[in-house]
Amino acid sequence: MNLPYRLSLKVSPDSLCIEGPGWPSREYSSMWLRDNASTNRDAVSGQRLVDVTDLPSAPKIRSARLKANVIEVRWEDQAVSSEFDLSWLNDAARPADERRPELCIHRWPNGAELDAASEFGWLDFAALANDSTEKLSWLTRLGQAGMAFIRGVPTTDEGILEAVRHVGRVCETNYGLVFDVRSVPQPQNLAYSDLGLGLHTDNPYREPVPGFQALHALMVSPDGGESLFADGFALAEHLRSSQPDDFARLSSTAVPFRYRSKDADLYAERPLIQLRCDGQVSAVHYNNRSIAPLAAADLRTEAFYAAYRRFAELLKQSSFQMRYRLKAGELVLFDNQRILHGRTAFTSARHPRHLRGCYLTRDSVYSETALLRTRL
């Protein structure tokens, strides 16, 4: 960053305020400064060397002065001073979505009006490994919109893994590292049928819920089998503004989800709409095929079902849904805890359809984005 030449410091025993032309006014508490002093962290790993109980409960600042691009803070209770780089102080005070643009959510409630080919991030398969700048831009848009596409992925069994290894870490499930979405006789999961599927998120019965999902088109049907997508965050916010009581009900009721097969019995409870500590939506979990019975004796069940029904009706409104028919060799990657997906019905006997999928851990995708930004 370009540091301003004239900064002034306002110092009190309990805080330090930095002001100056072109500098956003920042105030740092004495406790925060003492806790984040560089001497309290390992120089290599950056991990903390002290526990909060090792620090004074109310550290007092004796004085502070500016030396070039560093602020030196002297303390009342110790002879050793602490030094803070101005760039580091400024960066630490910025919101997370400023420091990491991929965390700046761009909701898209008007899915039916969007063109997947032009309004989402697209990247050529070759650029994943060979063009770091294009890849970072693509990863950033993936985080912001919750969905992005890759074209030119080899239509082989290993093509999906060749692509996603450049994006994050694959999460193995009872299906294995990958799963095949195609019609089979007597499917144990309706995804492996010709039926149309309503909007849903995958695997809410797992701990943890898969973070990102990739679907790679190996064989497509010209008749049916269109993919449907909707922004669950936008849907949740629409419900909050139009039916606040329903939103409160769905964000505070633990819903049981279960999946059973010959080799798995999975169960978890979570709200359909999950919130952060500040009340912002952090996840949507919606899968009508795997919701298990709620406690029958719970007197709040009727109110929950009324809210659940109204949210389900929103998901059926075509205005929220974006349609796109994947072409052979195209791969879509989306946030499984935000983007709801589904498909229209098709007839496999006439036109076989084959997608191959896998799940990626959420933290690995965001880690790849942050590491790439640092390297560039």
Coordinates of C-alpha atoms in Angstrom, one line a residue:
M1 CA 0.0 0.0 0.0
N2 CA 1.1 3.6 -0.5
L3 CA 1.5 5.0 3.0
P4 CA 0.6 8.7 3.7
Y5 CA 3.4 11.0 4.7
R6 CA 1.5 12.8 7.5
L7 CA 0.0 10.7 10.2
S8 CA -1.0 11.7 13.7
L9 CA -1.4 9.4 16.7
K10 CA -3.9 9.9 19.4
V11 CA -2.8 7.9 22.4
S12 CA -4.6 7.0 25.6
P13 CA -3.8 4.2 28.1
D14 CA -6.6 2.1 26.6
S15 CA -6.3 2.8 22.9
L16 CA -4.4 4.1 19.9
C17 CA -6.0 6.0 17.1
I18 CA -4.2 6.6 13.8
E19 CA -5.4 9.5 11.5
G20 CA -4.1 11.3 8.5
P21 CA -4.8 12.5 4.9
G22 CA -5.8 9.5 2.8
W23 CA -5.7 7.2 5.8
P24 CA -8.9 5.6 7.1
S25 CA -9.3 6.5 10.8
R26 CA -8.5 3.4 12.8
E27 CA -8.7 2.9 16.6
Y28 CA -7.0 -0.1 18.2
S29 CA -7.6 -1.1 21.8
S30 CA -4.7 -1.7 24.1
M31 CA -5.8 -5.2 24.7
W32 CA -6.0 -6.0 20.9
L33 CA -2.5 -4.5 20.4
R34 CA -0.9 -6.4 23.3
D35 CA -2.5 -9.6 22.1
N36 CA -1.3 -9.2 18.6
A37 CA 2.3 -8.1 19.3
S38 CA 4.7 -9.9 17.0
T39 CA 6.7 -11.1 20.1
N40 CA 3.7 -13.2 21.0
R41 CA 3.8 -15.1 17.8
D42 CA 6.2 -17.6 16.3
A43 CA 8.2 -16.0 13.5
V44 CA 7.8 -18.9 11.1
S45 CA 4.3 -20.4 11.6
G46 CA 2.7 -17.2 12.9
Q47 CA 1.0 -19.2 15.6
R48 CA 0.4 -17.7 19.0
L49 CA 3.0 -18.4 21.7
V50 CA 1.0 -17.2 24.7
D51 CA -2.5 -17.8 26.0
V52 CA -4.8 -15.0 26.8
T53 CA -4.4 -15.7 30.5
D54 CA -0.7 -14.9 30.1
L55 CA -1.6 -11.3 29.2
P56 CA -2.5 -8.6 31.6
S57 CA -6.3 -8.2 31.9
A58 CA -6.1 -4.5 31.2
P59 CA -2.7 -3.5 29.6
K60 CA -1.9 0.2 29.6
I61 CA -0.1 2.1 26.8
R62 CA 2.6 4.5 28.1
S63 CA 3.4 6.1 24.7
A64 CA 3.5 5.5 21.0
R65 CA 5.5 7.0 18.2
L66 CA 5.8 6.6 14.4
K67 CA 9.1 5.5 13.0
A68 CA 9.1 5.4 9.2
N69 CA 6.3 2.8 8.5
V70 CA 6.3 1.3 12.0
I71 CA 4.5 2.3 15.1
E72 CA 6.4 1.6 18.4
V73 CA 4.1 1.1 21.4
R74 CA 5.6 1.3 24.9
W75 CA 3.7 -0.3 27.8
E76 CA 3.3 0.7 31.5
D77 CA 4.1 -2.8 32.8
Q78 CA 7.1 -3.9 30.8
A79 CA 10.3 -2.5 29.4
V80 CA 10.1 -4.2 26.0
S81 CA 8.1 -2.2 23.5
S82 CA 6.0 -3.6 20.6
E83 CA 6.3 -2.6 17.0
F84 CA 3.5 -2.8 14.5
D85 CA 3.9 -2.3 10.7
L86 CA 1.4 0.2 9.4
S87 CA 0.5 -1.9 6.4
W88 CA -0.3 -4.8 8.7
L89 CA -2.4 -2.6 11.0
N90 CA -4.4 -1.2 8.2
D91 CA -5.0 -4.7 6.7
A92 CA -6.0 -6.2 10.0
A93 CA -8.7 -3.6 10.5
R94 CA -10.3 -4.2 7.1
P95 CA -13.4 -6.5 6.8
A96 CA -12.7 -10.0 5.7
D97 CA -14.5 -9.6 2.4
E98 CA -12.2 -6.6 1.5
R99 CA -9.1 -8.7 2.3
R100 CA -10.5 -11.7 0.5
P101 CA -12.8 -10.6 -2.4
E102 CA -14.1 -14.1 -2.9
L103 CA -16.0 -13.7 0.4
C104 CA -18.0 -10.8 -1.0
I105 CA -21.2 -12.5 -1.8
H106 CA -23.0 -11.5 -5.0
R107 CA -26.6 -12.8 -4.7
W108 CA -28.6 -13.5 -7.8
P109 CA -32.4 -13.8 -7.1
N110 CA -33.4 -13.4 -10.7
G111 CA -32.0 -16.7 -12.0
A112 CA -34.4 -16.9 -14.9
E113 CA -33.0 -13.7 -16.4
L114 CA -29.3 -14.9 -16.3
D115 CA -27.3 -16.4 -19.1
A116 CA -24.9 -19.0 -17.7
A117 CA -22.6 -18.7 -20.6
S118 CA -21.9 -15.0 -20.1
E119 CA -22.8 -14.0 -16.5
F120 CA -20.8 -16.6 -14.5
G121 CA -17.1 -17.4 -14.4
W122 CA -15.8 -19.6 -17.2
L123 CA -12.3 -21.1 -17.5
D124 CA -10.6 -23.3 -20.1
F125 CA -9.3 -26.6 -18.7
A126 CA -5.8 -25.7 -19.8
A127 CA -5.8 -22.4 -17.9
L128 CA -6.3 -24.3 -14.6
A129 CA -2.7 -25.3 -14.6
N130 CA -1.1 -22.7 -16.9
D131 CA -2.7 -19.3 -16.2
S132 CA -2.6 -18.3 -12.6
T133 CA -4.1 -14.8 -13.2
E134 CA -7.2 -16.2 -15.0
K135 CA -7.5 -19.0 -12.5
L136 CA -7.6 -16.5 -9.6
S137 CA -10.2 -14.4 -11.3
W138 CA -12.3 -17.5 -11.8
L139 CA -11.9 -18.7 -8.2
T140 CA -12.9 -15.3 -7.0
R141 CA -16.1 -15.3 -9.1
L142 CA -16.8 -18.8 -7.9
G143 CA -16.8 -17.6 -4.3
Q144 CA -18.8 -14.5 -5.0
A145 CA -21.6 -16.1 -7.1
G146 CA -21.3 -19.6 -5.6
M147 CA -21.0 -21.2 -9.0
A148 CA -18.6 -21.3 -12.0
F149 CA -17.9 -23.4 -15.0
I150 CA -14.9 -25.1 -16.7
R151 CA -14.9 -25.9 -20.4
G152 CA -12.8 -28.5 -22.4
V153 CA -12.5 -31.0 -19.6
P154 CA -11.5 -34.4 -21.1
T155 CA -14.6 -36.7 -21.3
T156 CA -12.9 -39.6 -19.6
D157 CA -13.5 -41.3 -16.3
E158 CA -10.6 -39.4 -14.8
G159 CA -11.3 -36.0 -16.4
I160 CA -13.2 -34.6 -13.4
L161 CA -10.3 -35.5 -11.0
E162 CA -7.8 -34.0 -13.4
A163 CA -9.7 -30.7 -13.3
V164 CA -10.6 -30.4 -9.6
R165 CA -7.2 -31.2 -8.3
H166 CA -6.3 -27.7 -9.3
V167 CA -9.2 -26.3 -7.3
G168 CA -9.4 -28.1 -4.0
R169 CA -9.3 -31.4 -2.1
V170 CA -11.8 -34.1 -3.1
C171 CA -13.8 -35.4 -0.2
E172 CA -14.5 -39.2 -0.3
T173 CA -17.9 -40.5 0.7
N174 CA -19.7 -43.8 0.8
Y175 CA -20.0 -43.4 -3.0
G176 CA -16.2 -43.2 -3.3
L177 CA -14.1 -40.3 -4.6
V178 CA -16.5 -39.8 -7.6
F179 CA -20.1 -40.8 -8.3
D180 CA -21.9 -41.4 -11.6
V181 CA -25.2 -39.7 -12.2
R182 CA -27.0 -41.9 -14.8
S183 CA -30.1 -44.0 -14.9
V184 CA -29.8 -47.5 -13.4
P185 CA -32.4 -50.2 -12.6
Q186 CA -33.8 -49.9 -9.0
P187 CA -31.7 -47.0 -8.0
Q188 CA -30.9 -46.5 -4.3
N189 CA -30.9 -42.8 -4.9
L190 CA -33.4 -41.1 -7.2
A191 CA -30.6 -39.1 -8.7
Y192 CA -29.8 -42.3 -10.6
S193 CA -33.1 -42.4 -12.4
D194 CA -34.7 -40.6 -15.4
L195 CA -36.9 -38.5 -13.1
G196 CA -36.8 -34.8 -12.9
L197 CA -35.4 -33.5 -9.6
G198 CA -36.5 -30.4 -7.8
L199 CA -34.1 -27.9 -6.4
H200 CA -32.1 -29.3 -3.5
T201 CA -28.7 -29.4 -1.8
D202 CA -26.8 -32.6 -1.5
N203 CA -26.1 -34.7 1.6
P204 CA -27.5 -32.6 4.5
Y205 CA -27.3 -35.9 6.4
R206 CA -23.5 -35.8 6.5
E207 CA -21.2 -34.3 9.1
P208 CA -19.9 -32.1 7.7
V209 CA -22.1 -31.3 4.7
P210 CA -20.0 -31.4 1.5
G211 CA -18.7 -27.9 0.7
F212 CA -18.4 -27.7 -3.1
Q213 CA -19.9 -30.1 -5.7
A214 CA -18.5 -30.7 -9.2
L215 CA -20.6 -32.2 -12.0
H216 CA -18.8 -33.1 -15.3
A217 CA -20.8 -33.8 -18.4
L218 CA -19.6 -37.0 -20.2
M219 CA -22.8 -37.7 -22.2
V220 CA -25.7 -35.3 -22.6
S221 CA -29.3 -35.7 -23.6
P222 CA -30.7 -33.4 -26.3
D223 CA -34.2 -34.1 -25.0
G224 CA -34.6 -33.2 -21.3
G225 CA -32.0 -33.4 -18.6
E226 CA -31.4 -29.6 -18.3
S227 CA -29.7 -28.5 -15.1
L228 CA -31.5 -26.1 -12.8
F229 CA -29.8 -23.8 -10.4
A230 CA -30.9 -21.2 -7.8
D231 CA -29.1 -19.0 -5.3
G232 CA -30.2 -20.3 -1.8
F233 CA -28.9 -17.2 -0.1
A234 CA -31.0 -15.0 -2.3
L235 CA -34.1 -17.2 -1.7
A236 CA -33.5 -17.1 2.1
E237 CA -33.2 -13.3 2.0
H238 CA -36.4 -13.1 0.0
L239 CA -38.1 -15.2 2.6
R240 CA -36.7 -13.0 5.4
S241 CA -38.1 -9.8 3.8
S242 CA -41.4 -11.2 2.8
Q243 CA -42.2 -13.7 5.6
P244 CA -39.9 -12.9 8.6
D245 CA -41.7 -15.3 10.9
D246 CA -41.2 -18.1 8.5
F247 CA -37.5 -17.2 8.2
A248 CA -37.1 -17.2 11.9
R249 CA -38.8 -20.6 12.2
L250 CA -36.7 -22.2 9.5
S251 CA -33.5 -20.8 10.9
S252 CA -34.1 -22.0 14.4
T253 CA -35.6 -25.5 13.9
A254 CA -33.3 -28.4 13.9
V255 CA -34.5 -30.7 11.0
P256 CA -33.4 -34.4 10.9
F257 CA -32.0 -35.7 7.7
R258 CA -31.3 -39.4 7.0
Y259 CA -29.9 -41.6 4.2
R260 CA -29.9 -45.4 4.3
S261 CA -28.5 -47.9 1.9
K262 CA -26.9 -51.4 2.2
D263 CA -23.6 -49.8 3.1
A264 CA -24.4 -46.5 4.8
D265 CA -26.8 -45.2 7.5
L266 CA -26.2 -41.4 7.8
Y267 CA -28.1 -39.0 10.1
A268 CA -27.7 -35.3 11.0
E269 CA -29.8 -32.5 12.3
R270 CA -29.5 -28.9 11.0
P271 CA -31.8 -26.0 10.2
L272 CA -33.0 -25.5 6.6
I273 CA -31.5 -22.0 6.8
Q274 CA -28.3 -21.6 8.8
L275 CA -27.1 -18.3 10.2
R276 CA -23.8 -16.8 11.2
C277 CA -23.4 -15.1 14.6
D278 CA -24.2 -11.7 13.0
G279 CA -27.5 -13.1 11.6
Q280 CA -26.3 -13.4 8.0
V281 CA -27.2 -16.5 6.1
S282 CA -24.2 -18.9 6.0
A283 CA -25.8 -22.1 4.5
V284 CA -29.0 -23.5 3.1
H285 CA -29.8 -27.2 3.6
Y286 CA -32.8 -28.3 1.6
N287 CA -33.4 -31.9 0.4
N288 CA -37.0 -33.0 0.5
R289 CA -36.0 -36.6 -0.5
S290 CA -33.9 -37.1 2.7
I291 CA -35.8 -35.2 5.4
A292 CA -36.7 -37.5 8.3
P293 CA -39.7 -37.3 10.5
L294 CA -39.7 -34.5 13.0
A295 CA -40.5 -35.2 16.6
A296 CA -44.3 -35.9 16.4
A297 CA -45.0 -34.6 20.0
D298 CA -43.4 -31.2 19.3
L299 CA -46.2 -28.6 19.4
R300 CA -44.2 -26.3 17.1
T301 CA -44.4 -28.8 14.2
E302 CA -47.5 -27.2 12.6
A303 CA -45.8 -23.8 12.5
F304 CA -42.7 -25.3 11.0
Y305 CA -44.6 -27.1 8.3
A306 CA -46.3 -23.9 7.3
A307 CA -43.0 -22.1 6.9
Y308 CA -41.4 -25.2 5.2
R309 CA -44.2 -25.2 2.7
R310 CA -43.9 -21.5 1.9
F311 CA -40.1 -21.9 1.4
A312 CA -40.7 -24.9 -0.9
E313 CA -43.2 -22.9 -3.0
L314 CA -40.5 -20.2 -3.5
L315 CA -38.1 -22.9 -4.8
K316 CA -40.7 -23.9 -7.4
Q317 CA -41.0 -20.4 -8.8
S318 CA -39.3 -20.3 -12.2
S319 CA -38.2 -16.7 -11.8
F320 CA -35.5 -17.9 -9.2
Q321 CA -34.3 -20.7 -11.4
M322 CA -31.5 -20.6 -14.0
R323 CA -31.6 -23.3 -16.6
Y324 CA -28.5 -24.6 -18.5
R325 CA -27.9 -27.7 -20.5
L326 CA -24.3 -28.8 -19.9
K327 CA -22.4 -29.7 -23.0
A328 CA -20.0 -32.7 -23.2
G329 CA -16.7 -31.7 -21.6
E330 CA -18.2 -28.9 -19.5
L331 CA -17.9 -29.0 -15.7
V332 CA -19.9 -26.9 -13.3
L333 CA -18.6 -26.3 -9.7
F334 CA -21.0 -24.9 -7.1
D335 CA -21.2 -24.3 -3.4
N336 CA -23.4 -27.1 -2.1
Q337 CA -24.3 -25.2 1.0
R338 CA -25.6 -22.3 -1.0
I339 CA -26.6 -23.2 -4.6
L340 CA -29.6 -25.4 -5.0
H341 CA -29.6 -27.6 -8.1
G342 CA -31.9 -30.0 -9.9
R343 CA -32.8 -31.2 -13.4
T344 CA -35.6 -31.8 -15.8
A345 CA -36.7 -35.3 -16.6
F346 CA -35.2 -37.3 -19.6
T347 CA -35.6 -40.7 -21.2
S348 CA -32.4 -42.6 -21.0
A349 CA -33.5 -45.4 -23.2
R350 CA -33.7 -43.0 -26.1
H351 CA -30.9 -40.5 -25.1
P352 CA -28.5 -41.7 -22.4
R353 CA -27.2 -39.0 -20.0
H354 CA -24.1 -39.4 -17.9
L355 CA -22.6 -36.9 -15.5
R356 CA -19.8 -37.7 -13.2
G357 CA -19.6 -35.9 -9.9
C358 CA -17.5 -35.4 -6.8
Y359 CA -17.4 -33.2 -3.6
L360 CA -14.6 -30.8 -2.6
T361 CA -14.0 -29.6 1.0
R362 CA -15.0 -26.0 1.4
D363 CA -11.8 -24.9 3.3
S364 CA -9.5 -26.3 0.6
V365 CA -11.2 -24.3 -2.2
Y366 CA -10.9 -21.0 -0.2
S367 CA -7.3 -21.9 0.8
E368 CA -6.3 -22.4 -2.9
T369 CA -7.8 -19.0 -3.7
A370 CA -5.9 -17.3 -0.8
L371 CA -2.6 -19.0 -1.6
L372 CA -2.9 -18.1 -5.3
R373 CA -3.6 -14.4 -4.4
T374 CA -0.5 -14.3 -2.1
R375 CA 1.7 -15.9 -4.8
L376 CA 0.6 -13.4 -7.4

